[in-house]
Coordinates of C-alpha atoms in Angstrom, one line a residue:
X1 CA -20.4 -16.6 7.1
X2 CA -21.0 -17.1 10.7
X3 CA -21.4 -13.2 11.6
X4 CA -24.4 -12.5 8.6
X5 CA -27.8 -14.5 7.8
X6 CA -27.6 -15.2 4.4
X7 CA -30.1 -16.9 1.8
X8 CA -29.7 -20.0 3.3
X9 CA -32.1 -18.7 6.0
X10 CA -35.0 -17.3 4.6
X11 CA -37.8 -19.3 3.9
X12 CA -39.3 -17.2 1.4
X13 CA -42.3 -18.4 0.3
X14 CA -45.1 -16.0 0.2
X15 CA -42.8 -13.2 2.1
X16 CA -42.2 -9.7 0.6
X17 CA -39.0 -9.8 0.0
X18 CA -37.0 -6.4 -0.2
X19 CA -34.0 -6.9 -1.9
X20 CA -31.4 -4.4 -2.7
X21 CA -29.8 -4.8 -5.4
X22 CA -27.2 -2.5 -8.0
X23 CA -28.6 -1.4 -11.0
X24 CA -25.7 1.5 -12.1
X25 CA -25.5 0.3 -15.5
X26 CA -24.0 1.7 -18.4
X27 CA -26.5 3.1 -20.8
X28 CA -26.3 4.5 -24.5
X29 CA -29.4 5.9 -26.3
X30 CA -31.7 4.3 -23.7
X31 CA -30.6 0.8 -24.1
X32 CA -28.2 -1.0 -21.5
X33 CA -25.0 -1.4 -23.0
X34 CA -23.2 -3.8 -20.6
X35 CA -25.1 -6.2 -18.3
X36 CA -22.1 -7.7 -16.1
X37 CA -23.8 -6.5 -13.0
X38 CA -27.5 -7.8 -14.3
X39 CA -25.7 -10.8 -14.9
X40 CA -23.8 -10.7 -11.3
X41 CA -27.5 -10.3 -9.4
X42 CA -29.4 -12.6 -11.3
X43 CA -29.0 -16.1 -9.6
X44 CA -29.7 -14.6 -6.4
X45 CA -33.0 -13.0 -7.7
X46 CA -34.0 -16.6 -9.9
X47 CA -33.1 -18.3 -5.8
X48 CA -35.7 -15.9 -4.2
X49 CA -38.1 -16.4 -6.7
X50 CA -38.0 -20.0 -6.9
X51 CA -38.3 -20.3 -3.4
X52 CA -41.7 -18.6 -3.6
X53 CA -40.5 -15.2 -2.5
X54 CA -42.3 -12.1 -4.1
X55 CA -39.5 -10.7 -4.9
X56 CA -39.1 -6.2 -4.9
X57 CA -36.4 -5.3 -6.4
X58 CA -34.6 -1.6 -4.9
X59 CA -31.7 0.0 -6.1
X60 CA -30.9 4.0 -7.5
X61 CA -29.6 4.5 -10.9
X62 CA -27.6 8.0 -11.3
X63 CA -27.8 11.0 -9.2
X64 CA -30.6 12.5 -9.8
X65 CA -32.1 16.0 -8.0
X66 CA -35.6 14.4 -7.8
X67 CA -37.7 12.8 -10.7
X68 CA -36.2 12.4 -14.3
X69 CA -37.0 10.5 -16.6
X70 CA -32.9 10.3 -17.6
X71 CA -32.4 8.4 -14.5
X72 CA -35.7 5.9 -14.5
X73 CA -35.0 2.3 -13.6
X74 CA -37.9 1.2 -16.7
X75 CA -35.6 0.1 -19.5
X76 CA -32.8 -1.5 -17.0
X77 CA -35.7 -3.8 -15.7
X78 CA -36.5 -4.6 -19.3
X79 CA -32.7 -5.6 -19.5
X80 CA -32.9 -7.6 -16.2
X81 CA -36.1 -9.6 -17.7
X82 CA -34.0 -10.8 -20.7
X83 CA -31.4 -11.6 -18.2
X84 CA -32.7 -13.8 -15.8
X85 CA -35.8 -15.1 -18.9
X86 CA -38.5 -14.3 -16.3
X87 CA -41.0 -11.3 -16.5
X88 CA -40.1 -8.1 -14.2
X89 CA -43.0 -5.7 -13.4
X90 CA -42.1 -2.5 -12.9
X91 CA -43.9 0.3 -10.7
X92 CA -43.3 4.5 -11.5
X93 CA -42.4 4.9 -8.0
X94 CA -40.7 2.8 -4.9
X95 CA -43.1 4.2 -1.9
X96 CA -46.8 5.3 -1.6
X97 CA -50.1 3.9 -3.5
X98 CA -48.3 3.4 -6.6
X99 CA -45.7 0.7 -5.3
X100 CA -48.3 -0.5 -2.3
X101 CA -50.8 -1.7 -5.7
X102 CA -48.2 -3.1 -7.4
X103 CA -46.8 -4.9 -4.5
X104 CA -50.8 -6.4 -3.8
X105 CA -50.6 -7.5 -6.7
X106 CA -47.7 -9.7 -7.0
X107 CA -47.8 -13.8 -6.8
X108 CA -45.1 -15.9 -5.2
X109 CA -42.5 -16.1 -7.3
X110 CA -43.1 -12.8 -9.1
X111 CA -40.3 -9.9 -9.8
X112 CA -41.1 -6.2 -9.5
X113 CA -38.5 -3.7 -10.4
X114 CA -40.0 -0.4 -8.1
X115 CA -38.3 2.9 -9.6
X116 CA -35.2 5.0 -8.4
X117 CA -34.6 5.1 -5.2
X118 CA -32.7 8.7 -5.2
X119 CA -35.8 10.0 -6.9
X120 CA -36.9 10.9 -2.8
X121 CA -34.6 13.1 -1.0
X122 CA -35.2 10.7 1.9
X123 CA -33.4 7.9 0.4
X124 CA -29.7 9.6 0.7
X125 CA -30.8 11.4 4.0
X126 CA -31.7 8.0 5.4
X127 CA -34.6 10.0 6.5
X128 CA -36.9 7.4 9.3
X129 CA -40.2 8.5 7.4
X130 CA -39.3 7.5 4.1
X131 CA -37.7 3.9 5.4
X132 CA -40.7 3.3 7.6
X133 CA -42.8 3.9 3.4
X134 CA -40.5 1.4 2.0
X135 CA -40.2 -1.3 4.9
X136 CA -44.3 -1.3 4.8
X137 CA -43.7 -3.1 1.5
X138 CA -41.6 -5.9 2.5
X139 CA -41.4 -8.6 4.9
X140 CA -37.8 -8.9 5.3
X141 CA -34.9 -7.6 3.8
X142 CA -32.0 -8.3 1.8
X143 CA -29.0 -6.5 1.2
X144 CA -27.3 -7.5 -2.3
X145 CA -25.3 -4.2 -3.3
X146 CA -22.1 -4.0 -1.6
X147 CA -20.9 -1.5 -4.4
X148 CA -23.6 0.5 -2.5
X149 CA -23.0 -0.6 1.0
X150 CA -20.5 2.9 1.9
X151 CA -23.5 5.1 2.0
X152 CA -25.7 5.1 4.9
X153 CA -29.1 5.7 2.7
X154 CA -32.8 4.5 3.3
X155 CA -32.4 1.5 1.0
X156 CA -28.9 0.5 1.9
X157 CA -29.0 0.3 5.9
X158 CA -31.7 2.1 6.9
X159 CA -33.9 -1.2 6.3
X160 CA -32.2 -2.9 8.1
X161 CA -33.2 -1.3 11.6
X162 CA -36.6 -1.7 10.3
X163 CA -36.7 -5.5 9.0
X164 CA -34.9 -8.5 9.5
X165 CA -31.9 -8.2 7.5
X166 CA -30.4 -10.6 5.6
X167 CA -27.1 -10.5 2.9
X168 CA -27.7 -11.8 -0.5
X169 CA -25.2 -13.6 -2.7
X170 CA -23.5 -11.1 -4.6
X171 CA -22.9 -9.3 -1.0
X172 CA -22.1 -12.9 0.4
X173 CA -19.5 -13.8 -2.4
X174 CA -18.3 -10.3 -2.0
X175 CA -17.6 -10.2 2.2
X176 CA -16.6 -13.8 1.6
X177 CA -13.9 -12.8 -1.0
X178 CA -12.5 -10.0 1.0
X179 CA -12.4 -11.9 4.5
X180 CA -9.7 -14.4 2.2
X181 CA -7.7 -11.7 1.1
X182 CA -7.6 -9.6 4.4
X183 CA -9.8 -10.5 7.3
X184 CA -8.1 -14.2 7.6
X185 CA -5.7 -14.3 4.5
X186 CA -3.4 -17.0 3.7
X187 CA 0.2 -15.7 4.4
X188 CA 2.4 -14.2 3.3
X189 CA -0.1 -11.5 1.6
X190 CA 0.8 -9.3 -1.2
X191 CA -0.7 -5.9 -2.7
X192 CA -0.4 -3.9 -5.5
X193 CA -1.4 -0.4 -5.4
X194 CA -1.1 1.8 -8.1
X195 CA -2.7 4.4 -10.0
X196 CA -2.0 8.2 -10.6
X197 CA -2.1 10.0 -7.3
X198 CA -1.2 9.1 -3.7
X199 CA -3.4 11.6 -2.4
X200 CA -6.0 9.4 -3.2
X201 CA -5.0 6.4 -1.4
X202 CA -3.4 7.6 1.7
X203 CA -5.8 6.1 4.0
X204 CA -5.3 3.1 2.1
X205 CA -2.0 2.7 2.0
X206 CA -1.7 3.4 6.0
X207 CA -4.2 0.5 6.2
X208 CA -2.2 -1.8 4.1
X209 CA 1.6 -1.8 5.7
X210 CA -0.2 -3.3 8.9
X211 CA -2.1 -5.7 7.4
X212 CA 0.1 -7.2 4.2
X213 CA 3.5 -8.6 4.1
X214 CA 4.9 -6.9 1.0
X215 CA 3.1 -3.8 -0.9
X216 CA 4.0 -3.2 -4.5
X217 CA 3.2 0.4 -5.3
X218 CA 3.3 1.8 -8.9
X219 CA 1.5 3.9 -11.3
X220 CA 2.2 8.1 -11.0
X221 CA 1.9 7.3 -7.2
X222 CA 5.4 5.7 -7.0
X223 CA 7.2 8.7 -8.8
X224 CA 6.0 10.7 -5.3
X225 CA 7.5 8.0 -2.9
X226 CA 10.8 7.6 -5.4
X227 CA 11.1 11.5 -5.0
X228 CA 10.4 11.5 -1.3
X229 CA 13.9 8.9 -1.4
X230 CA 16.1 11.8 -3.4
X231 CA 15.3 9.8 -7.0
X232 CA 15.2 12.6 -9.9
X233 CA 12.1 12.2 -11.5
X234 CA 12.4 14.3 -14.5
X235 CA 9.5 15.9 -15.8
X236 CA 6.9 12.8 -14.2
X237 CA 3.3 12.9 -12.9
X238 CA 4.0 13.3 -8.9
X239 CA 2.9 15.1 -5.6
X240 CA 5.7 16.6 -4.2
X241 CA 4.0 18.2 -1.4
X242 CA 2.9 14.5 -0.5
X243 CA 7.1 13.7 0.1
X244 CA 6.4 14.0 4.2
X245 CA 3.5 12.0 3.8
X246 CA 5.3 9.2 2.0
X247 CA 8.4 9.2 4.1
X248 CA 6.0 8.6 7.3
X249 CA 4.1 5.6 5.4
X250 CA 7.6 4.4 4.8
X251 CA 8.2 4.8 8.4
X252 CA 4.5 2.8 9.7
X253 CA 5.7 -0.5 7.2
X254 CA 9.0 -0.4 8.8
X255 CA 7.4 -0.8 12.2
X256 CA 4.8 -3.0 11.3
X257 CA 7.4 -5.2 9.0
X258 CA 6.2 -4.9 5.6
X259 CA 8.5 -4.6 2.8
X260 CA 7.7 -1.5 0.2
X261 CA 8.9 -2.3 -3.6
X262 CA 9.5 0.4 -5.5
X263 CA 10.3 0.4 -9.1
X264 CA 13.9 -0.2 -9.2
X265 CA 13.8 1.2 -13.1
X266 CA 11.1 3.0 -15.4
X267 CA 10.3 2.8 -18.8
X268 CA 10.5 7.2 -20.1
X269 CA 9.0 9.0 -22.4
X270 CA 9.6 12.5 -23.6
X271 CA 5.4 13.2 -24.3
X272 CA 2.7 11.6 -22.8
X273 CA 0.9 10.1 -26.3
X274 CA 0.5 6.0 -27.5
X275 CA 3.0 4.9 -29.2
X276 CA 5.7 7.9 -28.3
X277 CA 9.2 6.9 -28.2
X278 CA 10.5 5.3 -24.8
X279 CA 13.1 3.6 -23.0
X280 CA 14.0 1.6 -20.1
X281 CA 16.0 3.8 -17.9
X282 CA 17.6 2.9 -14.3
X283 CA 16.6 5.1 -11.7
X284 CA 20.0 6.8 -11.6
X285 CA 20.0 7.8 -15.3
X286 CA 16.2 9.0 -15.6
X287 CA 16.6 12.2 -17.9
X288 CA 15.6 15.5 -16.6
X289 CA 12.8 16.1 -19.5
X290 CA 11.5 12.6 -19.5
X291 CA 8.3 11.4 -18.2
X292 CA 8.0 8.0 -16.3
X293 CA 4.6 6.3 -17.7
X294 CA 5.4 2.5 -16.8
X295 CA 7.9 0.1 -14.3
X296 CA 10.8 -0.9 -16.5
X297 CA 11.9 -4.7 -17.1
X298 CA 13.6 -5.1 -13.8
X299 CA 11.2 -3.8 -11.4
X300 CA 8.5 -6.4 -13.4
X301 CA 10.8 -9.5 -12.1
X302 CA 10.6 -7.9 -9.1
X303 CA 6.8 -8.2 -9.0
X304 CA 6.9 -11.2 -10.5
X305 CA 8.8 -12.8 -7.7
X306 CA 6.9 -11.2 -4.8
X307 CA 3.7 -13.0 -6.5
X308 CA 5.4 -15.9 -6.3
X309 CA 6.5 -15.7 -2.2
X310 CA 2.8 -14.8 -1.6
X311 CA -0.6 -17.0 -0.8
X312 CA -2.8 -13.6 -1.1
X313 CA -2.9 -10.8 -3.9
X314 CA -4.7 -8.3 -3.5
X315 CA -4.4 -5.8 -6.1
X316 CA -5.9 -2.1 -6.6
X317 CA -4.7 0.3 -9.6
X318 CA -2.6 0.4 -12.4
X319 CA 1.6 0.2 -12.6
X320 CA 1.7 2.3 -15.5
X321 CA -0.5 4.7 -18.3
X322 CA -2.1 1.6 -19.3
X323 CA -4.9 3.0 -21.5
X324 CA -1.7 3.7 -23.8
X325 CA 1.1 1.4 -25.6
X326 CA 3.0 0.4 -25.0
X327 CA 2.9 1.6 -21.4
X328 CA 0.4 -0.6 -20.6
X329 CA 3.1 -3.8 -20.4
X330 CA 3.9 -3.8 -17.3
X331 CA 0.2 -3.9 -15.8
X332 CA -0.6 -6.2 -18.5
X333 CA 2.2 -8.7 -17.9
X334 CA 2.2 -8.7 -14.4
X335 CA -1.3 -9.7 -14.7
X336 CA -1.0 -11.8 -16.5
X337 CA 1.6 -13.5 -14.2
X338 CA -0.9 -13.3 -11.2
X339 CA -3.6 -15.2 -13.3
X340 CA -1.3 -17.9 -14.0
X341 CA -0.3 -18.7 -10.4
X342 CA -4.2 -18.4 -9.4
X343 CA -5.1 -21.0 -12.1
X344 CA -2.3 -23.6 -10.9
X345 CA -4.2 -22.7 -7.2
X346 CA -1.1 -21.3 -5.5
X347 CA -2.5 -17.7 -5.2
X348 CA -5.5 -16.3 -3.8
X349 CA -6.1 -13.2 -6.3
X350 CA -8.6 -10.4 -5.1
X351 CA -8.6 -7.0 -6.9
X352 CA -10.5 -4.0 -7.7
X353 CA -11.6 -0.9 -8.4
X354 CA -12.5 0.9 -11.8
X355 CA -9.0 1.1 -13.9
X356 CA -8.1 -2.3 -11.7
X357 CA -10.8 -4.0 -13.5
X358 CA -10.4 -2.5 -17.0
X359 CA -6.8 -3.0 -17.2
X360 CA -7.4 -7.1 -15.8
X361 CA -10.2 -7.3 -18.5
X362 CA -7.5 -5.3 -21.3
X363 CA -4.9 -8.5 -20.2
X364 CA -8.0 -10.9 -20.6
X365 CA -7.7 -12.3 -17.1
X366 CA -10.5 -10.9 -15.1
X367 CA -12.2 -14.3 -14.9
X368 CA -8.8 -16.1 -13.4
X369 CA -8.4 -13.9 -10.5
X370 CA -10.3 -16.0 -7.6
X371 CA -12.7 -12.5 -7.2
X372 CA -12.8 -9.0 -9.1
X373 CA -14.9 -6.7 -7.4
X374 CA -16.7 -4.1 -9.9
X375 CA -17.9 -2.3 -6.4
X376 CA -15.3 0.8 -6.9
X377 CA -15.9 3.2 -3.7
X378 CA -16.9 0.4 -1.5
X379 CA -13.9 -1.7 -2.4
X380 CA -11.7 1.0 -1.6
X381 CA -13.0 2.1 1.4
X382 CA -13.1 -1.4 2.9
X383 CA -9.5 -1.7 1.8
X384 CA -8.9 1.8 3.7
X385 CA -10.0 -0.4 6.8
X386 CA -13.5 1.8 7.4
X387 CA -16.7 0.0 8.2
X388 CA -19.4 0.3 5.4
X389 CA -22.5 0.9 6.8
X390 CA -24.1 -1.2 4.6
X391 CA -22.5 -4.0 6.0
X392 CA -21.7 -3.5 9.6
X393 CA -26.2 -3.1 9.6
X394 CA -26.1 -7.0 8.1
X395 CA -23.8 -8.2 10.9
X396 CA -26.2 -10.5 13.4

């Protein structure tokens, strides 16, 4: 990573080491419920640590209007200690006497787990005061929450103007994996964008047609482009105020030389429920009280074979309804089809995003994609081309 300092040069013994990391986990009756993301940060925080650093942990946890108990960091860091099978202090608040005592207090090696973040309206105003209060507890800094790293806060990139700045290995694996899929891919470079509405991806599907070879779009979004092109629809999920809109995105991937595929036929329903009866219907035939919930058989070899033509996937959102059956087959099998070609090393596979990520663990293939990022907003805006702050503050 020649543009960011990373782990490999700190020498952390006996430093205060500030390190950011993402504690948003799921909780349920006061009890973590899933520690991917524990599990995610804990070799970087066991590195620091065994290189003698005093290691401070930072991070928010909800959105909380000032203190509340609901949102305290306390059992998470309980959950992180049984994680990483080292002892994590924990101090009732991230600046002032509080955190200063528990800070003097720490012996190299040691892991303190200083409370939420958002608990001070200075962390999400980036306010200078309330950076200057948490940079007086640290040494250096290290940046280890990319899913973070779109919000210009106190803890995220304010601490970075403040104290040398480093990016830890979550954040490392992270820009790493990204670079590969669209910084300096391997060509020819595939996406897949899907989900429900195109008005939520607009800025990332102008982003895309200039910087991938083919883009796949499915999910509710494609109903809007296939009606922009004169397709009946029936009675499917699409923006039809949004037709200009996809015509001119039609337009940029022409000029920039990137094919669009479209589904070329649709599996129907006549109500949206698991389990309701369907059919596979081409796009001339699509009955005018029918709903389109997934890409038909057709439009899946279609996929299929522009995985095969490409080096790089990289893949955000659904093709289909996939939370029901059985309109969650073509997500599932093309998937599954991608995770294939990564294990026999002839694709590099990057996706994510929330219902990316669900639907890849649902086909049991999350861990054969070369990277899935769980880092939702950031991932998106990165692939929408903007700069995170969170980042760009890393860069040397």
């Amino acid at each position: 990573m020649p543009n960011f300092r990373t782990l490999d040069d700190i020498d952390a013994r006996g430093k205060r080491v500030l390190l950011r990391v993402d504690l948003n986990v799921p909780m349920e009756q006061g009890r973590v419920s899933d520690t991917t993301r524990l599990e995610r940060i804990a070799p970087g925080i066991a590195e620091l640590s065994g290189k003698g650093g005093k290691v401070i942990l930072l991070a928010h946890f909800g959105r909380p209007k000032g203190r509340d108990e609901k949102n305290s960091l306390k059992p998470v860091a309980a959950a992180l200690a049984e994680v990483i099978r080292k002892p994590v202090a924990f101090a009732e608040d991230c600046v002032g006497e509080v955190a200063a005592k528990a800070v003097a207090a720490m012996k190299d090696g040691d892991i303190l787990c200083l409370e939420n973040t958002r608990f001070h309206a200075g962390e999400e105003k980036n306010d200078p005061a309330f950076t200057a209060e948490l940079a007086k507890l640290g040494d250096l800094w290290v940046n280890d929450a990319f899913s973070a790293a779109h919000r210009a806060h106190a803890s995220t990139e304010g601490l970075g103007h403040n104290l040398p700045a480093y990016a830890g290995r979550t954040m490392q694996a992270e820009l790493d994996a990204l670079g590969k899929a669209l910084g300096d891919p391997a060509r020819p470079v595939i996406a897949i964008v899907g989900g429900a509405k195109v008005s939520t991806k607009i800025e990332l599907l102008q982003n895309l047609v200039g910087k991938v070879d083919a883009l796949v779009i499915g999910g509710g979004m494609a109903n809007t482009f296939l009606h922009a092109q004169g397709v009946g629809i029936g009675k499917s999920l699409a923006e039809k105020d949004l037709a200009a809109t996809a015509l001119r995105i039609f337009e940029k991937a022409e000029a920039a030389n990137c094919a669009i595929i479209l589904p070329v036929d649709a599996v129907v329903a006549f109500h949206f429920a698991a389990n309701a009866p369907s059919h596979a219907y081409g796009l001339d035939a699509i009955p005018s009280d029918g709903m389109i919930l997934d890409v038909g058989p057709r439009s899946v070899e279609r996929i299929h074979a522009a995985i095969d033509d490409a080096a790089t996937l990289v893949w955000n959102g659904p093709l289909g309804a996939f939370e029901m059956t059985p309109f969650d087959r073509g997500t599932m099998v093309a998937a599954k089809h991608a995770a294939e070609r990564t294990r026999a090393k002839k694709l590099i596979s990057v996706a994510g995003g929330g219902d990316t990520v669900a639907a890849l663990n649902q086909a049991g293939v999350a861990g054969d994609f070369s990277y899935v990022s769980t880092a939702g907003g950031a991932f998106l805006e990165w692939m929408e081309g903007k700069p995170l702050p969170g980042v760009e503050v890393l860069r040397i």
